[in-house]
Amino acid sequence: MALVEVIDVSKEYQNGEEKIRPLDGVNLTISEGEFVSLMGASGSGKSTLLNLVAGIDQVTSGTIEIGGADITKLSRGNLADWRAAHVGYIFQTHNLIPVLTAYENVELPLMLLPMSNAERRKRVEIAMAAVDLTNRADHYPRQMSGGQEQRVGIARAIVANPTIVVADEPTGSLDDDTTEQILTLLQRVNRELGMTLLMVTHDTDAASRATRQLRLERSELYENGKRLAARVLRTA
Amino acid sequence: MVGLLPYVLKTLWRHRTRSLLTISGAAVALLVFCFVGAVQHGLFALTESQGAGSTLIVFQENRFCPQSSKLPEDYSRTIAKLPGVAAVVPIKVFTNNCRASLDSIVFQGVQPEQLKEFRHLTLNSGAWDGFNRQGDGALVGHAIAGRRNLKTGDKFTIGDVTVQVAGVFQSSDAAEDALVYTHLDFLQRTRGQNEVGVVTQLEVHLAGGAEPDKVARAIDAEFHAGPVATTTRTKGMFQADTLSDLAELIGFIHWLGYACVALVLSLVATTTVMSVQDRIKEHAVLQTLGFRPFRVFRLVVTESMVLSTLGGGLGVAAGLLFLSWAGMSIAAEGVTIAFRPSWNIALQGVAASIAVGLLAGLAPGWHAARTEIVPALRHA
């Protein structure tokens, strides 16, 4: 069942005098429970596409439907509410809030959702346990390694049980061992929790851990070396 | 929003030096604000207080300093017979400094029975009987007693006047707390004065329904052709006239109060702007997690209000404590303005702090809320 439908999406922005169009009529469908990796050269628009799906950037044209909701029609405030309930975002540089402990960082997205304190505590504990960081709950980001910070970032992304988790080069700033741990964790999130993942990466090994591997080149998406036809995608 | 208060406080604590400097700056500014408010409040209390309009002060015509006003004491008997007059209190004033001074001592010589009747004094120590019996006895206002460390039984001298403290009093009128009351005849006879039968002013208490202006005109007309002509005004007008130079100065310093508020605004706004500029990426992360722009705006405004209110609250508390402890007053021409703390000043100070915090947070909050997420996430 199609969870994400990106239909004929273009994105254009101004860079000084120059008009840049990283995405031009892109189409993509992601089914529920898939783990999709998205590769491409620098400037190919893969991060732009990820940000559009995550609802933190606006399309120039086209529509994006996620779980039946056309997020391109939402106002800025409603889009924020939608993100709180439906998107988990994993950053390359973790982007934890430095003044909050690991527990508080994971708890932060839940502060935006209507739930009791007990429910919130339970969810945070489950997410912390899922990334195996229960014993680091009271640590601040500065007291943790890069890998631990990224695991907290993953816990923060999954804690609200979102419709889709997006990861922008989640292993880009980690060493090989830690990269392996994080990729294994993302696979577990997908397999054991059944969450849908869209991951942008430069790393082919990382991409190979996904259930679908896509490549974006000049606004065309390729899967297993074959270009995906727009109309096929639209009816997928 | 209450759930996010720990985040706001931790954010402020992250840059604790900057936050503490801002808080201390706001505290100093609000301390000055309270001080200015207390001075204005003192002046207002003096000119608008109960009795300021229903009591008349008779002074020698064209005389302004208490040292130069010399009225025959027996004028009181003539005035007492005029229609609309309930009672007349002859008062001899002695002050060590006719000019505006923070440490001038004002003595008022009044007959003891009239003092008890017309002044609402509560004795903190000593007794009325002791004062009545003791010719050189003095009842000292608690503000002066505190300032000069005087206790019942102590002797002290100002100029040529030496008195023994028969009691320390507190009055509902703060300006009274900065006075020293003696027997009238003592102050008339004391060394260097030698003015038996002469008083500085006559305080005329009006009967119910009497028109102050009409009675004042009648008094001045009565003595117009006499040995000493008089000028009679309501007590409020007399005090306002006497303190006119000082009142102008005090009127001017209310701008200092506004300047203090502007200073807090500038301080808190600068700190909040710096805080927002430091955390462009953090605010973008919050929005990515689902914080609405308006929630980010409220976070920034809350930070600004916490800084301003903490600083302002500390300044107000310190100002009120200082004013209570110091018992300060300023006197000119024998009239005293007391600087007293009040709930009104405290509320004004706290309200100003909250308003300034809100105002200072508006622009940076708006800036943080309008941040475009994707460019901000790339921010170093």
Coordinates of C-alpha atoms in Angstrom, one line a residue:
Chain A
M1 CA 0.0 0.0 0.0
A2 CA 1.5 3.4 -1.0
L3 CA 2.3 5.5 2.0
V4 CA 4.3 8.2 0.3
E5 CA 3.4 9.6 -3.1
V6 CA 5.6 12.3 -4.6
I7 CA 3.8 13.4 -7.8
D8 CA 5.5 15.6 -10.4
V9 CA 7.4 17.6 -7.8
S10 CA 9.7 20.4 -8.8
K11 CA 11.8 22.6 -6.6
E12 CA 13.4 25.8 -7.6
Y13 CA 15.3 28.3 -5.5
Q14 CA 17.4 31.4 -6.1
N15 CA 21.1 31.4 -5.3
G16 CA 22.2 35.0 -5.8
E17 CA 21.6 35.7 -9.5
E18 CA 21.3 32.1 -10.4
K19 CA 18.1 30.2 -10.4
I20 CA 18.6 26.5 -9.3
R21 CA 16.2 23.7 -10.0
P22 CA 17.4 20.6 -8.2
L23 CA 14.2 18.7 -8.8
D24 CA 12.1 18.9 -11.9
G25 CA 9.0 16.7 -12.2
V26 CA 10.2 14.0 -9.8
N27 CA 7.8 11.1 -9.0
L28 CA 8.3 8.6 -6.2
T29 CA 6.1 6.1 -4.4
I30 CA 7.1 4.4 -1.1
S31 CA 5.0 1.7 0.4
E32 CA 4.3 1.2 4.1
G33 CA 7.1 -0.7 5.9
E34 CA 9.8 -0.1 3.2
F35 CA 13.3 1.0 4.0
V36 CA 14.3 3.1 1.0
S37 CA 17.8 4.4 0.4
L38 CA 18.4 7.4 -1.9
M39 CA 21.8 8.0 -3.4
G40 CA 23.0 10.5 -5.9
A41 CA 25.8 12.9 -6.7
S42 CA 26.2 16.1 -4.6
G43 CA 23.7 18.6 -5.8
S44 CA 21.5 16.0 -7.4
G45 CA 18.6 17.0 -5.1
K46 CA 18.4 13.9 -2.9
S47 CA 18.5 15.9 0.3
T48 CA 16.0 18.4 -1.2
L49 CA 13.6 15.5 -2.0
L50 CA 14.0 14.1 1.6
N51 CA 13.3 17.5 3.1
L52 CA 10.2 17.9 1.0
V53 CA 8.9 14.5 2.1
A54 CA 9.7 15.5 5.7
G55 CA 7.7 18.6 5.3
I56 CA 10.5 21.1 6.2
D57 CA 10.7 22.5 2.7
Q58 CA 8.0 23.7 0.3
V59 CA 7.6 22.4 -3.3
T60 CA 7.6 24.8 -6.2
S61 CA 5.1 22.6 -8.0
G62 CA 3.6 19.1 -7.6
T63 CA 2.1 17.3 -4.7
I64 CA 3.3 15.1 -1.9
E65 CA 0.8 12.8 -0.2
I66 CA 1.7 11.0 2.9
G67 CA -0.7 8.7 4.6
G68 CA -3.4 10.2 2.4
A69 CA -2.7 13.8 3.4
D70 CA -1.5 16.3 0.8
I71 CA 1.2 18.1 2.8
T72 CA 1.8 20.7 0.1
K73 CA -1.6 22.2 0.9
L74 CA -0.8 22.6 4.7
S75 CA -0.1 26.0 6.3
R76 CA 3.2 26.5 8.1
G77 CA 1.6 25.9 11.5
N78 CA -0.4 22.9 10.4
L79 CA 2.6 21.4 8.7
A80 CA 4.5 21.7 12.0
D81 CA 1.7 19.8 13.7
W82 CA 1.8 17.2 11.0
R83 CA 5.5 16.8 11.4
A84 CA 5.2 16.4 15.1
A85 CA 2.7 13.5 14.6
H86 CA 4.0 11.9 11.5
V87 CA 7.7 12.4 10.8
G88 CA 10.8 11.3 12.6
Y89 CA 13.9 13.1 11.4
I90 CA 17.5 11.7 11.8
F91 CA 20.1 14.3 11.1
Q92 CA 23.7 13.7 9.9
T93 CA 25.1 15.8 12.8
H94 CA 22.7 14.5 15.4
N95 CA 21.5 18.0 16.3
L96 CA 20.6 17.1 19.9
I97 CA 19.7 20.1 22.1
P98 CA 22.9 20.6 24.1
V99 CA 21.2 21.8 27.3
L100 CA 18.9 18.7 27.5
T101 CA 19.8 15.2 28.7
A102 CA 19.5 12.2 26.4
Y103 CA 16.1 11.5 28.1
E104 CA 14.9 15.0 27.7
N105 CA 16.0 15.1 24.0
V106 CA 14.0 12.0 23.3
E107 CA 11.0 13.4 25.3
L108 CA 11.0 16.7 23.4
P109 CA 8.8 15.7 20.4
L110 CA 6.3 14.1 22.8
M111 CA 5.8 17.4 24.6
L112 CA 4.0 18.5 21.4
L113 CA 1.5 15.6 21.4
P114 CA -1.5 15.2 23.7
M115 CA -0.6 12.4 26.2
S116 CA -0.3 11.9 29.9
N117 CA 3.0 12.2 31.7
A118 CA 2.9 8.4 32.4
E119 CA 2.4 7.6 28.7
R120 CA 5.2 10.0 27.8
R121 CA 7.6 8.4 30.3
K122 CA 6.7 4.9 29.1
R123 CA 7.3 5.9 25.4
V124 CA 10.6 7.5 26.2
E125 CA 11.8 4.5 28.2
I126 CA 10.8 2.1 25.3
A127 CA 12.7 4.3 22.7
M128 CA 15.7 4.6 25.0
A129 CA 15.7 0.8 25.4
A130 CA 15.3 0.3 21.7
V131 CA 18.6 2.1 21.1
D132 CA 20.2 0.5 24.1
L133 CA 20.8 3.8 25.9
T134 CA 18.8 3.4 29.1
N135 CA 21.9 3.7 31.2
R136 CA 22.8 7.0 29.5
A137 CA 19.5 8.7 30.0
D138 CA 20.9 11.4 32.3
H139 CA 23.9 12.2 30.2
Y140 CA 24.1 15.4 28.2
P141 CA 25.2 15.3 24.5
R142 CA 28.7 16.6 25.4
Q143 CA 29.1 13.6 27.7
M144 CA 28.4 11.1 24.9
S145 CA 30.3 9.7 21.9
G146 CA 29.1 10.5 18.3
G147 CA 27.6 7.1 18.0
Q148 CA 25.7 7.4 21.2
E149 CA 24.4 10.9 20.2
Q150 CA 23.2 9.4 16.9
R151 CA 21.4 6.6 18.8
V152 CA 19.7 9.3 20.9
G153 CA 18.8 11.0 17.6
I154 CA 17.2 7.8 16.4
A155 CA 15.3 7.3 19.6
R156 CA 14.0 10.9 19.3
A157 CA 12.9 10.2 15.7
I158 CA 11.0 7.0 16.6
V159 CA 9.6 7.9 20.0
A160 CA 6.3 9.4 18.6
N161 CA 5.8 6.3 16.5
P162 CA 5.8 8.4 13.3
T163 CA 4.3 7.5 9.9
I164 CA 7.7 7.8 8.3
V165 CA 11.3 8.2 9.5
V166 CA 13.7 10.2 7.3
A167 CA 17.4 10.1 7.7
D168 CA 19.8 12.6 6.1
E169 CA 23.1 10.8 5.8
P170 CA 22.8 9.4 9.3
T171 CA 26.3 7.8 9.2
G172 CA 28.0 10.6 7.4
S173 CA 30.0 11.8 10.5
L174 CA 30.7 8.4 12.1
D175 CA 33.5 5.9 12.0
D176 CA 33.1 2.4 10.4
D177 CA 32.2 0.5 13.6
T178 CA 29.7 3.1 14.7
T179 CA 28.3 3.3 11.2
E180 CA 27.7 -0.5 11.3
Q181 CA 25.9 -0.1 14.7
I182 CA 23.7 2.7 13.4
L183 CA 22.8 0.9 10.2
T184 CA 21.9 -2.3 12.1
L185 CA 19.8 -0.2 14.4
L186 CA 18.0 1.4 11.5
Q187 CA 17.3 -2.0 10.0
R188 CA 15.9 -3.1 13.4
V189 CA 13.7 0.0 13.4
N190 CA 12.4 -1.0 10.0
R191 CA 12.0 -4.8 10.7
E192 CA 11.0 -5.0 14.3
L193 CA 9.0 -1.8 14.7
G194 CA 7.7 -1.9 11.1
M195 CA 8.5 1.8 10.5
T196 CA 8.9 3.2 7.0
L197 CA 12.3 4.7 6.4
L198 CA 13.7 7.0 3.7
M199 CA 17.5 7.4 4.0
V200 CA 19.7 9.7 2.0
T201 CA 23.3 8.4 1.8
H202 CA 26.5 8.7 -0.2
D203 CA 27.7 5.3 1.1
T204 CA 26.9 2.4 -1.2
D205 CA 27.3 -0.1 1.7
A206 CA 24.9 1.9 3.8
A207 CA 22.5 2.0 0.9
S208 CA 22.6 -1.7 0.4
R209 CA 21.1 -2.3 3.9
A210 CA 17.8 -0.8 2.6
T211 CA 15.1 -2.9 1.1
R212 CA 15.0 -0.6 -1.9
Q213 CA 17.9 1.4 -3.3
L214 CA 17.2 4.4 -5.4
R215 CA 19.5 6.8 -7.2
L216 CA 18.6 10.3 -8.2
E217 CA 20.2 11.7 -11.3
R218 CA 19.1 14.9 -13.1
S219 CA 15.6 14.6 -11.5
E220 CA 15.2 11.0 -12.7
L221 CA 15.0 8.2 -10.2
Y222 CA 16.7 4.9 -10.9
E223 CA 16.1 1.6 -9.1
N224 CA 18.6 -1.3 -9.6
G225 CA 20.0 0.7 -12.6
K226 CA 16.7 1.1 -14.3
R227 CA 14.9 4.4 -14.7
L228 CA 11.5 4.5 -13.1
A229 CA 8.8 5.7 -15.4
A230 CA 6.7 8.4 -13.9
R231 CA 3.3 6.9 -14.9
V232 CA 4.4 3.5 -13.5
L233 CA 5.3 5.2 -10.2
R234 CA 2.0 7.1 -10.2
T235 CA 0.0 3.8 -10.4
A236 CA 2.3 1.8 -8.1
Chain B
M1 CA 4.5 25.8 27.5
V2 CA 5.0 25.2 31.3
G3 CA 6.5 21.8 30.4
L4 CA 9.1 23.6 28.4
L5 CA 10.1 25.9 31.2
P6 CA 13.1 23.7 32.2
Y7 CA 14.4 24.0 28.7
V8 CA 14.1 27.8 28.8
L9 CA 15.9 27.9 32.2
K10 CA 18.6 25.5 31.0
T11 CA 19.1 27.6 27.9
L12 CA 19.6 30.7 30.0
W13 CA 22.0 28.8 32.3
R14 CA 24.0 27.6 29.2
H15 CA 25.3 31.2 28.8
R16 CA 25.2 31.9 32.5
T17 CA 27.7 34.8 32.4
R18 CA 25.7 36.6 29.8
S19 CA 22.5 35.9 31.6
L20 CA 23.8 36.9 35.0
L21 CA 25.2 40.1 33.6
T22 CA 21.9 40.9 32.0
I23 CA 20.0 40.1 35.2
S24 CA 22.3 42.2 37.3
G25 CA 22.0 45.1 34.8
A26 CA 18.2 44.9 34.9
A27 CA 18.4 44.6 38.7
V28 CA 20.5 47.8 39.1
A29 CA 18.2 49.7 36.6
L30 CA 15.0 48.6 38.5
L31 CA 16.7 49.5 41.8
V32 CA 17.1 53.0 40.5
F33 CA 13.6 52.9 39.1
C34 CA 12.2 52.1 42.6
F35 CA 14.3 54.8 44.2
V36 CA 12.9 57.4 41.7
G37 CA 9.4 56.0 42.3
A38 CA 9.9 56.3 46.1
V39 CA 11.0 60.0 45.8
Q40 CA 8.0 60.8 43.6
H41 CA 5.7 58.9 45.9
G42 CA 7.1 60.9 48.8
L43 CA 6.4 64.2 47.1
F44 CA 3.0 63.1 46.1
A45 CA 2.2 61.9 49.6
L46 CA 3.2 65.3 51.0
T47 CA 1.2 67.4 48.6
E48 CA -1.9 65.2 48.2
S49 CA -2.1 63.5 51.6
Q50 CA -5.1 63.6 53.9
G51 CA -5.1 67.0 55.6
A52 CA -3.1 68.6 52.9
G53 CA -6.3 70.4 51.7
S54 CA -8.2 70.7 55.0
T55 CA -5.3 72.2 57.1
L56 CA -3.9 75.7 56.6
I57 CA -0.4 76.9 57.2
V58 CA 0.1 80.5 58.2
F59 CA 3.6 81.8 57.5
Q60 CA 5.1 85.3 57.7
E61 CA 4.5 87.2 54.4
N62 CA 7.3 87.0 51.9
R63 CA 9.3 84.7 54.0
F64 CA 10.3 81.3 52.7
C65 CA 12.9 79.8 55.0
P66 CA 11.6 78.7 58.5
Q67 CA 14.5 80.6 60.1
S68 CA 13.1 83.9 58.7
S69 CA 9.4 83.5 59.5
K70 CA 8.6 84.9 62.9
L71 CA 5.0 85.2 63.8
P72 CA 3.7 86.3 67.2
E73 CA 2.4 83.2 69.0
D74 CA -0.7 85.1 70.2
Y75 CA -1.9 85.3 66.6
S76 CA -3.2 81.8 67.3
R77 CA -5.8 83.2 69.7
T78 CA -7.1 85.7 67.1
I79 CA -7.2 83.0 64.4
A80 CA -9.0 80.6 66.6
K81 CA -12.0 83.0 66.8
L82 CA -12.4 83.3 63.1
P83 CA -15.4 81.4 61.5
G84 CA -14.5 78.0 60.1
V85 CA -11.5 77.4 62.4
A86 CA -11.5 74.4 64.7
A87 CA -8.1 74.7 66.2
V88 CA -4.7 76.4 65.8
V89 CA -1.4 74.8 66.5
P90 CA 1.6 77.1 66.9
I91 CA 4.8 75.5 65.7
K92 CA 8.4 76.6 66.0
V93 CA 10.6 75.1 63.4
F94 CA 14.4 74.7 63.6
T95 CA 16.5 73.1 60.9
N96 CA 20.2 72.7 60.6
N97 CA 20.1 73.2 56.9
C98 CA 17.6 75.4 54.9
R99 CA 18.8 74.1 51.6
A100 CA 17.9 70.7 50.0
S101 CA 19.8 68.1 51.9
L102 CA 19.7 64.4 52.4
D103 CA 20.8 64.8 56.0
S104 CA 19.0 67.8 57.4
I105 CA 17.3 67.4 60.7
V106 CA 14.0 69.3 61.2
F107 CA 12.8 70.1 64.7
Q108 CA 9.3 71.1 65.4
G109 CA 8.4 72.6 68.7
V110 CA 4.7 71.9 69.6
Q111 CA 2.8 72.0 72.8
P112 CA 2.8 68.4 74.0
E113 CA -1.0 68.1 74.4
Q114 CA -1.5 69.5 70.8
L115 CA 1.2 67.2 69.5
K116 CA -0.7 64.2 70.9
E117 CA -4.0 65.5 69.6
F118 CA -3.1 66.5 66.1
R119 CA -0.3 64.0 65.2
H120 CA -1.0 60.3 64.8
L121 CA 2.2 59.1 66.4
T122 CA 2.8 55.6 67.7
L123 CA 5.7 55.3 70.2
N124 CA 8.1 52.5 69.5
S125 CA 9.9 53.2 72.7
G126 CA 9.6 55.8 75.5
A127 CA 6.3 57.2 76.9
W128 CA 4.2 60.3 76.5
D129 CA 4.4 61.0 80.2
G130 CA 8.2 61.1 80.1
F131 CA 8.1 63.5 77.2
N132 CA 5.5 65.7 79.0
R133 CA 7.7 65.9 82.1
Q134 CA 11.0 66.4 80.4
G135 CA 11.6 70.0 79.3
D136 CA 14.3 69.1 76.9
G137 CA 12.7 65.9 75.9
A138 CA 12.3 65.1 72.2
L139 CA 10.2 62.5 70.3
V140 CA 12.3 61.3 67.4
G141 CA 11.0 59.9 64.2
H142 CA 12.1 56.3 63.7
A143 CA 13.7 57.2 60.3
I144 CA 16.1 59.7 62.0
A145 CA 16.6 57.4 65.0
G146 CA 17.6 54.7 62.6
R147 CA 19.9 56.9 60.6
R148 CA 21.6 58.5 63.6
N149 CA 21.4 55.4 65.7
L150 CA 19.5 57.1 68.5
K151 CA 17.7 55.4 71.4
T152 CA 15.4 56.6 74.2
G153 CA 17.6 58.2 76.8
D154 CA 20.3 59.4 74.4
K155 CA 21.3 63.0 74.2
F156 CA 22.1 64.6 70.9
T157 CA 22.9 68.1 69.6
I158 CA 22.2 69.7 66.3
G159 CA 23.5 73.2 66.0
D160 CA 22.7 74.9 69.3
V161 CA 19.9 72.6 70.1
T162 CA 20.6 69.8 72.6
V163 CA 17.8 67.4 73.4
Q164 CA 17.3 64.1 75.2
V165 CA 15.4 61.4 73.4
A166 CA 12.2 60.8 75.3
G167 CA 10.8 58.3 72.7
V168 CA 11.0 57.1 69.2
F169 CA 7.8 57.2 67.2
Q170 CA 6.4 55.9 64.0
S171 CA 3.7 57.8 62.0
S172 CA 1.3 56.8 59.3
D173 CA 2.6 59.8 57.4
A174 CA 6.1 58.9 56.3
A175 CA 7.4 62.5 56.2
E176 CA 6.7 62.7 59.9
D177 CA 9.1 59.9 60.6
A178 CA 11.9 62.2 59.6
L179 CA 11.0 64.9 62.2
V180 CA 12.0 65.6 65.8
Y181 CA 9.3 67.0 68.0
T182 CA 10.2 69.0 71.1
H183 CA 8.2 71.2 73.5
L184 CA 7.3 74.5 71.9
D185 CA 8.7 76.7 74.7
F186 CA 11.9 74.6 74.8
L187 CA 12.6 75.4 71.1
Q188 CA 11.7 79.0 71.7
R189 CA 14.1 79.4 74.6
T190 CA 16.9 77.2 73.6
R191 CA 20.4 78.7 73.3
G192 CA 20.8 80.7 70.1
Q193 CA 17.0 81.0 69.6
N194 CA 15.7 83.2 72.4
E195 CA 12.4 83.7 70.7
V196 CA 9.8 83.4 73.5
G197 CA 6.3 84.2 72.1
V198 CA 7.5 83.8 68.5
V199 CA 6.6 80.9 66.3
T200 CA 7.6 79.9 62.7
Q201 CA 4.1 79.0 61.5
L202 CA 0.6 78.4 62.7
E203 CA -1.2 75.2 61.6
V204 CA -4.9 75.9 61.3
H205 CA -7.3 73.0 61.5
L206 CA -10.6 73.8 59.8
A207 CA -14.1 73.0 61.0
G208 CA -16.2 70.6 58.9
G209 CA -17.6 72.4 55.8
A210 CA -15.3 75.4 56.1
E211 CA -13.9 76.7 52.8
P212 CA -10.0 76.7 53.0
D213 CA -9.6 79.6 50.6
K214 CA -12.1 81.7 52.3
V215 CA -10.6 81.1 55.8
A216 CA -7.1 81.7 54.4
R217 CA -8.2 85.1 53.0
A218 CA -9.8 86.0 56.3
I219 CA -6.6 85.2 58.2
D220 CA -4.4 87.3 55.9
A221 CA -6.9 90.1 56.0
E222 CA -6.9 90.1 59.7
F223 CA -3.2 90.6 60.0
H224 CA -2.6 92.7 56.9
A225 CA -2.3 95.9 58.9
G226 CA -0.7 94.2 61.9
P227 CA 2.9 94.1 63.0
V228 CA 3.6 91.0 61.0
A229 CA 1.7 90.3 57.8
T230 CA 0.9 86.7 56.9
T231 CA 0.6 84.4 53.9
T232 CA -1.9 81.5 54.5
R233 CA -2.1 78.5 52.2
T234 CA -3.4 75.0 52.5
K235 CA -0.8 72.6 53.9
G236 CA -0.5 70.9 50.5
M237 CA 0.0 74.1 48.7
F238 CA 2.4 75.4 51.3
Q239 CA 4.5 72.3 51.0
A240 CA 4.4 72.3 47.2
D241 CA 5.5 76.0 47.2
T242 CA 8.2 75.4 49.7
L243 CA 9.5 72.5 47.8
S244 CA 8.9 74.0 44.3
D245 CA 12.5 73.8 43.2
L246 CA 12.9 70.4 44.6
A247 CA 9.6 69.3 43.0
E248 CA 10.7 70.5 39.6
L249 CA 13.9 68.5 40.0
I250 CA 11.9 65.5 41.2
G251 CA 9.5 66.0 38.3
F252 CA 12.5 65.9 36.0
I253 CA 14.0 62.7 37.5
H254 CA 10.9 60.7 36.5
W255 CA 12.6 60.7 33.1
L256 CA 15.4 58.9 34.9
G257 CA 12.9 56.2 35.8
Y258 CA 11.9 55.9 32.1
A259 CA 15.6 55.8 31.2
C260 CA 16.0 52.9 33.5
V261 CA 13.2 51.0 31.9
A262 CA 14.7 51.7 28.5
L263 CA 18.0 50.5 29.7
V264 CA 16.5 47.2 30.8
L265 CA 14.8 46.9 27.4
S266 CA 18.0 47.5 25.6
L267 CA 19.9 45.1 27.8
V268 CA 17.4 42.2 27.6
A269 CA 16.8 42.8 23.9
T270 CA 20.5 42.6 23.1
T271 CA 20.9 39.4 25.1
T272 CA 17.9 37.8 23.5
V273 CA 19.0 38.8 20.0
M274 CA 22.4 37.3 20.7
S275 CA 20.8 34.2 22.1
V276 CA 18.6 33.8 19.0
Q277 CA 21.6 34.4 16.6
D278 CA 23.6 31.7 18.5
R279 CA 20.8 29.2 18.1
I280 CA 19.5 29.6 14.6
K281 CA 20.1 25.9 13.9
E282 CA 18.6 24.9 17.3
H283 CA 15.4 26.7 16.5
A284 CA 15.3 25.0 13.0
V285 CA 15.8 21.6 14.7
L286 CA 12.8 22.4 17.1
Q287 CA 10.7 23.3 14.1
T288 CA 11.8 20.1 12.3
L289 CA 10.6 18.2 15.4
G290 CA 7.2 19.8 15.0
F291 CA 7.4 23.0 17.0
R292 CA 5.0 25.5 15.5
P293 CA 6.6 28.9 14.6
F294 CA 4.4 30.5 17.2
R295 CA 5.7 28.1 19.9
V296 CA 9.3 29.0 19.0
F297 CA 8.3 32.7 19.2
R298 CA 6.8 32.0 22.7
L299 CA 10.0 30.2 23.8
V300 CA 12.1 33.2 22.9
V301 CA 9.7 35.7 24.5
T302 CA 9.6 33.5 27.6
E303 CA 13.4 33.5 27.8
S304 CA 13.4 37.3 27.5
M305 CA 10.6 37.7 30.1
V306 CA 12.4 35.3 32.6
L307 CA 15.6 37.4 32.3
S308 CA 13.8 40.7 32.7
T309 CA 11.5 39.6 35.5
L310 CA 14.3 37.9 37.4
G311 CA 16.5 41.0 37.1
G312 CA 13.6 43.4 37.7
G313 CA 12.3 41.4 40.7
L314 CA 15.8 41.3 42.3
G315 CA 16.2 45.1 41.7
V316 CA 12.7 45.8 43.1
A317 CA 13.4 43.6 46.2
A318 CA 16.8 45.2 46.7
G319 CA 15.4 48.7 46.2
L320 CA 12.5 48.2 48.7
L321 CA 14.8 46.6 51.3
F322 CA 17.3 49.5 50.9
L323 CA 14.6 52.1 51.2
S324 CA 13.1 50.4 54.3
W325 CA 16.5 50.0 55.9
A326 CA 18.0 53.4 55.1
G327 CA 15.0 55.6 56.1
M328 CA 16.1 58.2 53.7
S329 CA 14.5 61.6 53.3
I330 CA 15.3 64.9 51.7
A331 CA 14.4 68.2 53.4
A332 CA 14.3 71.8 52.2
E333 CA 13.1 74.8 54.1
G334 CA 12.1 72.6 57.0
V335 CA 9.7 70.4 54.9
T336 CA 10.7 66.8 54.5
I337 CA 10.1 64.3 51.7
A338 CA 10.5 60.8 52.9
F339 CA 11.6 58.0 50.5
R340 CA 9.5 55.1 51.5
P341 CA 9.0 51.7 49.8
S342 CA 5.4 50.8 48.9
W343 CA 3.5 48.0 47.3
N344 CA 2.6 50.4 44.5
I345 CA 6.2 51.0 43.6
A346 CA 6.9 47.2 43.8
L347 CA 4.0 46.4 41.5
Q348 CA 5.0 49.1 39.1
G349 CA 8.6 47.8 39.0
V350 CA 7.5 44.2 38.5
A351 CA 4.9 45.1 35.9
A352 CA 7.6 47.2 34.1
S353 CA 10.0 44.3 34.1
I354 CA 7.4 41.9 32.7
A355 CA 6.3 44.4 30.0
V356 CA 9.9 45.1 29.1
G357 CA 10.7 41.4 28.9
L358 CA 7.7 40.9 26.6
L359 CA 8.7 43.9 24.4
A360 CA 12.4 42.9 24.3
G361 CA 11.5 39.4 23.1
L362 CA 9.1 40.4 20.3
A363 CA 11.6 41.1 17.5
P364 CA 14.0 38.2 18.2
G365 CA 11.1 35.9 18.8
W366 CA 9.6 36.9 15.5
H367 CA 13.0 36.4 13.8
A368 CA 13.4 32.9 15.3
A369 CA 9.8 32.0 14.4
R370 CA 10.3 33.1 10.7
T371 CA 13.5 31.1 10.3
E372 CA 13.5 29.0 7.1
I373 CA 14.2 25.5 8.4
V374 CA 16.5 24.1 5.6
P375 CA 18.9 27.0 5.3
A376 CA 19.0 27.3 9.1
L377 CA 19.9 23.6 9.4
R378 CA 23.0 24.3 7.2
H379 CA 24.0 27.1 9.6
A380 CA 27.2 26.3 11.4

